[in-house]
mmCIF file of C-alpha atoms in Angstrom:
data_model
loop_
_atom_site.group_PDB
_atom_site.id
_atom_site.type_symbol
_atom_site.label_atom_id
_atom_site.label_comp_id
_atom_site.label_asym_id
_atom_site.label_seq_id
_atom_site.Cartn_x
_atom_site.Cartn_y
_atom_site.Cartn_z
ATOM 1 C CA MET A 13 -15.108 -11.383 -65.443
ATOM 2 C CA LEU A 14 -15.206 -10.188 -61.872
ATOM 3 C CA SER A 15 -11.977 -8.793 -60.491
ATOM 4 C CA MET A 16 -10.920 -8.210 -56.899
ATOM 5 C CA GLY A 17 -10.862 -4.492 -57.708
ATOM 6 C CA SER A 18 -14.374 -4.521 -59.141
ATOM 7 C CA ILE A 19 -15.620 -6.582 -56.223
ATOM 8 C CA LEU A 20 -14.245 -3.976 -53.839
ATOM 9 C CA CYS A 21 -15.757 -1.141 -55.890
ATOM 10 C CA TRP A 22 -19.181 -2.734 -56.086
ATOM 11 C CA SER A 23 -19.052 -3.665 -52.409
ATOM 12 C CA VAL A 24 -18.997 0.039 -51.532
ATOM 13 C CA VAL A 25 -22.252 0.496 -53.437
ATOM 14 C CA ALA A 26 -23.753 -2.560 -51.798
ATOM 15 C CA MET A 27 -22.782 -1.404 -48.324
ATOM 16 C CA ILE A 28 -24.543 1.909 -48.965
ATOM 17 C CA LEU A 29 -27.659 0.064 -50.134
ATOM 18 C CA THR A 30 -27.514 -2.414 -47.259
ATOM 19 C CA GLY A 31 -26.064 -0.379 -44.408
ATOM 20 C CA LEU A 32 -28.060 -2.374 -41.912
ATOM 21 C CA PHE A 33 -26.028 -5.475 -42.746
ATOM 22 C CA SER A 34 -22.709 -3.987 -41.659
ATOM 23 C CA ARG A 35 -24.048 -3.202 -38.195
ATOM 24 C CA ILE A 36 -25.252 -6.757 -37.692
ATOM 25 C CA PHE A 37 -22.426 -8.865 -39.140
ATOM 26 C CA GLY A 38 -20.187 -8.261 -36.117
ATOM 27 C CA ARG A 39 -22.295 -10.763 -34.167
ATOM 28 C CA ALA A 40 -21.971 -14.517 -34.095
ATOM 29 C CA PRO A 41 -22.370 -16.026 -37.591
ATOM 30 C CA TYR A 42 -25.895 -15.516 -38.956
ATOM 31 C CA HIS A 43 -27.376 -14.543 -35.580
ATOM 32 C CA GLY A 44 -29.740 -11.656 -36.186
ATOM 33 C CA VAL A 45 -28.810 -11.362 -39.866
ATOM 34 C CA PRO A 46 -31.686 -9.904 -41.954
ATOM 35 C CA ASP A 47 -33.717 -12.454 -43.890
ATOM 36 C CA GLU A 48 -32.494 -11.159 -47.258
ATOM 37 C CA ALA A 49 -28.850 -11.519 -46.235
ATOM 38 C CA LYS A 50 -29.469 -14.928 -44.660
ATOM 39 C CA ARG A 51 -31.153 -16.109 -47.877
ATOM 40 C CA PHE A 52 -28.139 -14.931 -49.903
ATOM 41 C CA TYR A 53 -25.633 -16.660 -47.602
ATOM 42 C CA ASP A 54 -27.640 -19.873 -47.627
ATOM 43 C CA ARG A 55 -27.697 -19.865 -51.417
ATOM 44 C CA LEU A 56 -23.975 -19.089 -51.630
ATOM 45 C CA ARG A 57 -23.178 -21.889 -49.192
ATOM 46 C CA SER A 58 -25.391 -24.326 -51.144
ATOM 47 C CA GLU A 59 -23.916 -23.367 -54.518
ATOM 48 C CA LEU A 60 -20.347 -23.759 -53.308
ATOM 49 C CA ALA A 61 -21.156 -27.055 -51.572
ATOM 50 C CA SER A 62 -22.479 -28.525 -54.823
ATOM 51 C CA SER A 63 -19.965 -27.091 -57.294
ATOM 52 C CA HIS A 64 -16.880 -26.419 -55.142
ATOM 53 C CA PRO A 65 -17.087 -28.453 -51.922
ATOM 54 C CA GLU A 66 -13.443 -27.648 -51.197
ATOM 55 C CA ILE A 67 -14.483 -24.028 -50.522
ATOM 56 C CA GLU A 68 -16.201 -23.462 -47.191
ATOM 57 C CA VAL A 69 -18.307 -20.471 -46.144
ATOM 58 C CA LEU A 70 -17.293 -19.786 -42.540
ATOM 59 C CA GLY A 71 -19.691 -16.900 -41.987
ATOM 60 C CA PRO A 72 -20.189 -13.175 -42.548
ATOM 61 C CA THR A 73 -17.339 -10.728 -42.097
ATOM 62 C CA ARG A 74 -17.234 -8.693 -38.900
ATOM 63 C CA GLU A 75 -17.508 -5.446 -40.840
ATOM 64 C CA GLY A 76 -19.054 -4.639 -44.179
ATOM 65 C CA PHE A 77 -21.023 -6.942 -46.427
ATOM 66 C CA GLY A 78 -18.738 -9.884 -47.022
ATOM 67 C CA ALA A 79 -18.067 -13.533 -46.287
ATOM 68 C CA VAL A 80 -15.138 -15.363 -44.754
ATOM 69 C CA LEU A 81 -14.251 -18.256 -47.049
ATOM 70 C CA ARG A 82 -11.776 -21.062 -46.528
ATOM 71 C CA VAL A 83 -10.031 -21.684 -49.840
ATOM 72 C CA GLU A 84 -7.111 -24.082 -50.167
ATOM 73 C CA ARG A 85 -6.600 -24.040 -46.383
ATOM 74 C CA GLN A 86 -6.506 -20.242 -46.399
ATOM 75 C CA GLU A 87 -9.126 -17.931 -44.860
ATOM 76 C CA LEU A 88 -10.151 -15.010 -47.056
ATOM 77 C CA ALA A 89 -12.462 -12.155 -46.137
ATOM 78 C CA VAL A 90 -14.216 -11.527 -49.452
ATOM 79 C CA PRO A 91 -16.466 -8.521 -50.198
ATOM 80 C CA MET A 92 -19.838 -9.759 -51.444
ATOM 81 C CA GLY A 93 -21.439 -6.520 -52.585
ATOM 82 C CA GLU A 94 -21.262 -7.174 -56.321
ATOM 83 C CA VAL A 95 -22.143 -10.850 -55.968
ATOM 84 C CA PHE A 96 -25.196 -9.923 -53.884
ATOM 85 C CA LEU A 97 -26.369 -7.305 -56.402
ATOM 86 C CA ARG A 98 -25.846 -9.670 -59.344
ATOM 87 C CA GLU A 99 -27.731 -12.451 -57.582
ATOM 88 C CA LYS A 100 -30.632 -10.055 -56.996
ATOM 89 C CA ALA A 101 -30.645 -8.827 -60.593
ATOM 90 C CA PHE A 102 -29.893 -12.148 -62.342
ATOM 91 C CA PRO A 103 -30.920 -14.980 -59.984
ATOM 92 C CA ASP A 104 -30.881 -17.580 -62.766
ATOM 93 C CA SER A 105 -27.202 -16.821 -63.507
ATOM 94 C CA PHE A 106 -25.998 -17.265 -59.941
ATOM 95 C CA SER A 107 -24.008 -20.400 -60.754
ATOM 96 C CA ALA A 108 -22.015 -18.533 -63.398
ATOM 97 C CA THR A 109 -21.486 -15.619 -61.006
ATOM 98 C CA VAL A 110 -20.088 -17.948 -58.362
ATOM 99 C CA GLU A 111 -17.849 -19.651 -60.935
ATOM 100 C CA ARG A 112 -16.327 -16.283 -61.846
ATOM 101 C CA LEU A 113 -15.872 -15.455 -58.161
ATOM 102 C CA VAL A 114 -14.080 -18.759 -57.525
ATOM 103 C CA THR A 115 -11.791 -18.160 -60.503
ATOM 104 C CA GLU A 116 -10.877 -14.733 -59.156
ATOM 105 C CA LEU A 117 -10.251 -16.120 -55.690
ATOM 106 C CA ARG A 118 -7.882 -18.773 -57.012
ATOM 107 C CA ASP A 119 -6.095 -16.212 -59.183
ATOM 108 C CA HIS A 120 -5.768 -13.969 -56.139
ATOM 109 C CA LEU A 121 -4.286 -16.793 -54.060
ATOM 110 C CA ALA A 122 -1.892 -17.707 -56.867
ATOM 111 C CA SER A 123 -0.707 -14.108 -57.162
ATOM 112 C CA THR A 124 -0.129 -13.960 -53.415
ATOM 113 C CA GLN A 125 1.850 -17.213 -53.487
ATOM 114 C CA ASP A 126 4.056 -15.578 -56.119
ATOM 115 C CA LEU A 127 4.355 -12.323 -54.167
ATOM 116 C CA LEU A 128 7.914 -11.025 -54.224
ATOM 117 C CA PHE A 129 9.663 -10.595 -50.885
ATOM 118 C CA ASP A 130 10.045 -6.845 -51.416
ATOM 119 C CA GLU A 131 6.281 -6.621 -51.917
ATOM 120 C CA ALA A 132 5.450 -8.739 -48.869
ATOM 121 C CA ILE A 133 7.911 -7.349 -46.355
ATOM 122 C CA ASP A 134 5.583 -4.634 -45.030
ATOM 123 C CA ARG A 135 2.458 -6.838 -45.099
ATOM 124 C CA VAL A 136 3.574 -9.774 -42.940
ATOM 125 C CA LEU A 137 2.024 -9.826 -39.469
ATOM 126 C CA PRO A 138 1.880 -12.373 -36.631
ATOM 127 C CA GLN A 139 -1.233 -14.268 -35.569
ATOM 128 C CA ILE A 140 -1.831 -16.625 -32.678
ATOM 129 C CA ARG A 141 -3.793 -19.780 -33.400
ATOM 130 C CA SER A 142 -4.523 -22.941 -31.481
ATOM 131 C CA GLU A 143 -2.558 -26.068 -32.330
ATOM 132 C CA ASP A 144 -5.859 -27.786 -33.136
ATOM 133 C CA TRP A 145 -6.616 -25.087 -35.709
ATOM 134 C CA ILE A 146 -3.137 -25.422 -37.223
ATOM 135 C CA ARG A 147 -3.481 -29.201 -37.491
ATOM 136 C CA GLY A 148 -6.853 -28.819 -39.196
ATOM 137 C CA ASN A 149 -5.672 -26.202 -41.683
ATOM 138 C CA SER A 150 -2.103 -27.122 -42.533
ATOM 139 C CA PRO A 151 -0.427 -30.163 -44.057
ATOM 140 C CA ALA A 152 2.282 -31.556 -41.786
ATOM 141 C CA PHE A 153 5.038 -31.194 -44.393
ATOM 142 C CA GLY A 154 5.774 -29.677 -47.762
ATOM 143 C CA PRO A 155 5.547 -26.210 -49.297
ATOM 144 C CA GLY A 156 1.903 -25.829 -48.231
ATOM 145 C CA ALA A 157 2.656 -26.285 -44.524
ATOM 146 C CA LEU A 158 1.975 -23.150 -42.486
ATOM 147 C CA VAL A 159 5.005 -21.558 -40.878
ATOM 148 C CA ARG A 160 4.528 -21.906 -37.122
ATOM 149 C CA ARG A 161 6.302 -21.774 -33.795
ATOM 150 C CA GLU A 162 5.023 -23.149 -30.505
ATOM 151 C CA LEU A 163 4.148 -20.240 -28.256
ATOM 152 C CA PHE A 164 2.738 -22.097 -25.285
ATOM 153 C CA GLU A 165 1.138 -25.462 -24.758
ATOM 154 C CA GLY A 166 -1.803 -25.543 -27.147
ATOM 155 C CA LEU A 167 -0.958 -22.221 -28.829
ATOM 156 C CA ASP A 168 1.146 -21.543 -31.928
ATOM 157 C CA LEU A 169 2.512 -18.415 -33.510
ATOM 158 C CA SER A 170 1.735 -18.217 -37.231
ATOM 159 C CA PHE A 171 2.027 -15.473 -39.836
ATOM 160 C CA VAL A 172 -0.163 -13.871 -42.478
ATOM 161 C CA ILE A 173 0.257 -11.636 -45.491
ATOM 162 C CA ASP A 174 -2.279 -8.860 -44.971
ATOM 163 C CA GLU A 175 -3.779 -7.974 -48.339
ATOM 164 C CA GLY A 176 -6.279 -5.521 -46.894
ATOM 165 C CA ASP A 177 -9.305 -7.498 -48.070
ATOM 166 C CA SER A 178 -7.824 -10.859 -47.099
ATOM 167 C CA MET A 179 -5.230 -12.555 -44.925
ATOM 168 C CA VAL A 180 -3.176 -15.301 -46.539
ATOM 169 C CA PHE A 181 -1.147 -17.505 -44.224
ATOM 170 C CA VAL A 182 2.594 -17.713 -44.834
ATOM 171 C CA THR A 183 3.718 -21.209 -45.833
ATOM 172 C CA GLU A 184 7.032 -23.000 -46.092
ATOM 173 C CA GLY A 185 6.764 -22.383 -49.829
ATOM 174 C CA HIS A 186 6.799 -18.627 -49.214
ATOM 175 C CA LEU A 187 9.969 -18.903 -47.122
ATOM 176 C CA ARG A 188 11.726 -20.913 -49.821
ATOM 177 C CA ALA A 189 10.721 -18.454 -52.523
ATOM 178 C CA TRP A 190 11.816 -15.485 -50.395
ATOM 179 C CA GLY A 191 15.065 -17.085 -49.255
ATOM 180 C CA ILE A 192 14.555 -16.353 -45.548
ATOM 181 C CA ASP A 193 14.095 -18.499 -42.460
ATOM 182 C CA ALA A 194 11.313 -18.551 -39.860
ATOM 183 C CA LEU A 195 13.253 -16.373 -37.393
ATOM 184 C CA ALA A 196 13.702 -13.605 -39.961
ATOM 185 C CA LEU A 197 9.996 -13.843 -40.785
ATOM 186 C CA GLU A 198 9.070 -13.511 -37.113
ATOM 187 C CA ASN A 199 11.309 -10.472 -36.683
ATOM 188 C CA LEU A 200 9.756 -8.806 -39.731
ATOM 189 C CA SER A 201 6.236 -9.546 -38.533
ATOM 190 C CA MET A 202 6.963 -8.106 -35.084
ATOM 191 C CA ASN A 203 8.359 -4.919 -36.607
ATOM 192 C CA ASN A 204 5.128 -4.538 -38.564
ATOM 193 C CA LEU A 205 3.025 -5.256 -35.469
ATOM 194 C CA ARG A 206 4.892 -2.595 -33.497
ATOM 195 C CA ARG A 207 4.279 -0.116 -36.291
ATOM 196 C CA LEU A 208 0.594 -1.069 -36.425
ATOM 197 C CA ALA A 209 0.247 -0.437 -32.688
ATOM 198 C CA ALA A 210 2.428 2.687 -32.645
ATOM 199 C CA THR A 211 -0.513 5.090 -32.873
ATOM 200 C CA GLU A 212 -2.256 3.588 -29.841
ATOM 201 C CA GLU A 213 -1.468 2.449 -26.364
ATOM 202 C CA ALA A 214 -0.611 -1.112 -27.257
ATOM 203 C CA LEU A 215 -1.305 -2.322 -23.710
ATOM 204 C CA PRO A 216 -3.225 -0.457 -21.014
ATOM 205 C CA VAL A 217 -1.648 0.792 -17.824
ATOM 206 C CA LEU A 218 -3.534 -0.850 -14.952
ATOM 207 C CA GLY A 219 -3.096 0.470 -11.447
ATOM 208 C CA GLN A 220 -2.817 -1.795 -8.438
ATOM 209 C CA ASP A 221 -6.393 -0.978 -7.461
ATOM 210 C CA ASP A 222 -7.923 -1.461 -10.907
ATOM 211 C CA GLY A 223 -10.487 -4.220 -10.599
ATOM 212 C CA ASP A 224 -11.875 -4.209 -14.125
ATOM 213 C CA ALA A 225 -10.172 -5.881 -17.030
ATOM 214 C CA HIS A 226 -9.339 -3.910 -20.144
ATOM 215 C CA VAL A 227 -10.439 -5.375 -23.478
ATOM 216 C CA ILE A 228 -8.627 -4.485 -26.699
ATOM 217 C CA GLU A 229 -10.872 -4.892 -29.759
ATOM 218 C CA SER A 230 -9.535 -2.699 -32.548
ATOM 219 C CA GLY A 231 -11.007 -4.947 -35.239
ATOM 220 C CA ASP A 232 -7.816 -5.043 -37.314
ATOM 221 C CA GLY A 233 -7.380 -8.809 -36.898
ATOM 222 C CA TYR A 234 -4.306 -8.564 -34.654
ATOM 223 C CA ASP A 235 -5.709 -7.830 -31.210
ATOM 224 C CA ALA A 236 -4.798 -11.199 -29.680
ATOM 225 C CA ALA A 237 -1.341 -10.929 -31.260
ATOM 226 C CA ARG A 238 -0.716 -7.777 -29.222
ATOM 227 C CA VAL A 239 0.110 -10.035 -26.282
ATOM 228 C CA LEU A 240 3.420 -10.548 -28.116
ATOM 229 C CA LEU A 241 4.221 -6.911 -27.367
ATOM 230 C CA ALA A 242 3.713 -7.627 -23.679
ATOM 231 C CA LEU A 243 6.185 -10.504 -23.908
ATOM 232 C CA GLU A 244 8.828 -7.976 -24.961
ATOM 233 C CA ARG A 245 8.328 -5.768 -21.910
ATOM 234 C CA GLY A 246 10.391 -5.786 -18.776
ATOM 235 C CA VAL A 247 9.329 -7.668 -15.663
ATOM 236 C CA ASP A 248 8.075 -4.556 -13.883
ATOM 237 C CA ALA A 249 5.824 -3.579 -16.791
ATOM 238 C CA VAL A 250 3.865 -6.841 -16.714
ATOM 239 C CA ASP A 251 4.135 -7.746 -13.029
ATOM 240 C CA GLY A 252 0.735 -8.788 -11.723
ATOM 241 C CA LEU A 253 -0.950 -8.541 -15.125
ATOM 242 C CA VAL A 254 -2.880 -11.412 -16.707
ATOM 243 C CA PHE A 255 -3.776 -11.853 -20.365
ATOM 244 C CA ALA A 256 -6.391 -13.805 -22.289
ATOM 245 C CA MET A 257 -6.944 -14.380 -25.998
ATOM 246 C CA PRO A 258 -10.398 -15.931 -26.329
ATOM 247 C CA ASP A 259 -10.693 -14.686 -29.921
ATOM 248 C CA ARG A 260 -8.330 -13.534 -32.630
ATOM 249 C CA ASP A 261 -9.972 -10.125 -32.376
ATOM 250 C CA LYS A 262 -9.897 -9.755 -28.598
ATOM 251 C CA LEU A 263 -7.133 -9.315 -26.021
ATOM 252 C CA VAL A 264 -8.178 -9.171 -22.373
ATOM 253 C CA VAL A 265 -5.761 -7.572 -19.916
ATOM 254 C CA GLY A 266 -6.492 -7.830 -16.213
ATOM 255 C CA ARG A 267 -4.755 -8.067 -12.864
ATOM 256 C CA LYS A 268 -3.936 -11.133 -10.868
ATOM 257 C CA GLY A 269 -5.684 -11.242 -7.518
ATOM 258 C CA PRO A 270 -9.274 -11.000 -6.276
ATOM 259 C CA GLY A 271 -11.688 -11.333 -9.157
ATOM 260 C CA LEU A 272 -9.503 -13.695 -11.181
ATOM 261 C CA SER A 273 -12.147 -16.425 -11.091
ATOM 262 C CA ARG A 274 -14.750 -13.981 -12.405
ATOM 263 C CA LEU A 275 -12.361 -12.895 -15.155
ATOM 264 C CA MET A 276 -11.752 -16.524 -16.114
ATOM 265 C CA GLN A 277 -15.478 -17.103 -16.383
ATOM 266 C CA SER A 278 -15.942 -14.105 -18.688
ATOM 267 C CA VAL A 279 -13.020 -15.255 -20.848
ATOM 268 C CA ASP A 280 -14.521 -18.735 -21.110
ATOM 269 C CA GLU A 281 -17.841 -17.227 -22.229
ATOM 270 C CA ALA A 282 -16.053 -15.049 -24.809
ATOM 271 C CA PHE A 283 -14.228 -18.118 -26.124
ATOM 272 C CA GLU A 284 -17.500 -20.024 -26.556
ATOM 273 C CA ALA A 285 -18.975 -17.115 -28.550
ATOM 274 C CA ALA A 286 -15.819 -16.387 -30.587
ATOM 275 C CA GLU A 287 -15.810 -16.233 -34.376
ATOM 276 C CA HIS A 288 -12.079 -17.044 -34.441
ATOM 277 C CA PRO A 289 -11.549 -18.867 -31.123
ATOM 278 C CA ILE A 290 -8.017 -19.199 -29.750
ATOM 279 C CA SER A 291 -8.019 -20.209 -26.086
ATOM 280 C CA PRO A 292 -10.211 -20.033 -22.959
ATOM 281 C CA GLN A 293 -7.033 -19.952 -20.858
ATOM 282 C CA VAL A 294 -5.826 -16.971 -18.793
ATOM 283 C CA PHE A 295 -2.057 -16.364 -18.741
ATOM 284 C CA GLU A 296 0.584 -14.431 -16.901
ATOM 285 C CA ILE A 297 4.062 -13.679 -18.207
ATOM 286 C CA LYS A 298 7.099 -15.246 -16.584
ATOM 287 C CA ASP A 299 10.595 -14.906 -18.033
ATOM 288 C CA HIS A 300 9.126 -13.496 -21.255
ATOM 289 C CA LYS A 301 6.975 -16.591 -21.703
ATOM 290 C CA LEU A 302 3.270 -17.262 -21.243
ATOM 291 C CA ALA A 303 2.302 -19.307 -18.199
ATOM 292 C CA GLY A 304 -1.207 -20.627 -17.686
ATOM 293 C CA LEU A 305 -3.180 -19.710 -14.549
ATOM 294 C CA ARG A 306 -5.761 -21.581 -12.498
ATOM 295 C CA SER A 307 -8.524 -20.110 -10.350
ATOM 296 C CA SER A 308 -6.496 -21.157 -7.293
ATOM 297 C CA ASP A 309 -3.936 -18.512 -8.322
ATOM 298 C CA GLU A 310 -6.434 -15.781 -7.447
ATOM 299 C CA SER A 311 -4.857 -14.774 -4.170
#
């Protein structure tokens, strides 16, 4: 049977054999993907649609040879190196290969649901998602409901357990099992985010004359969430700055004033092309809260 460990091990081999894939998968889903990879993804999508329609292939991972799957309302970034090699070597056994993969995915999710608090405490991180996304991926009530807090109109703060090869969203069931409330969870996640950003300049220093926006794209899955660090800063530190989160993996920091309309246009374009879209809105910070801007606020 496949295991998450063996999948990771084999994926290293596959990435060496198919190095071209990893340079292309950062683009929009399937755009420019080599024919061999596209054929594999099409077959994987078709196999899951017929045998496990509850599992959705969202697209290739941004890095490496993998696929982002939605399983039981959770998004998992799954290495596909071994599955790809097995499909090439034993094409007639692909259905059985996918069945084993699905079993491992469900076992992995079950083990994460049962994760002890002491094991999860250093892995919990914040993520910003749109309310529309939350509504489409979370039941309204019950243990499966995603833990969330309204951040701004149309935007929610949610939380994930970062497993390295996957991100599993924290649910009300997790909180009950851990014996903590949402505020404690948020505080823990922010501590972890601060530690994650400690080795870098979490937010750029923009001078009054800086006309170009600064884009943070570290690729760790928490770039948009770094705006939460700006919310913690004093008034002087964020005065005149504007922020945009068109994608989960992109935080745009600019300056209010001339050029704001141009910045808004670029953010809107980034939102339309996003793999994990959040918002086309541009914000400023007032009283440690996000406030939406309009192009008329340019001057």
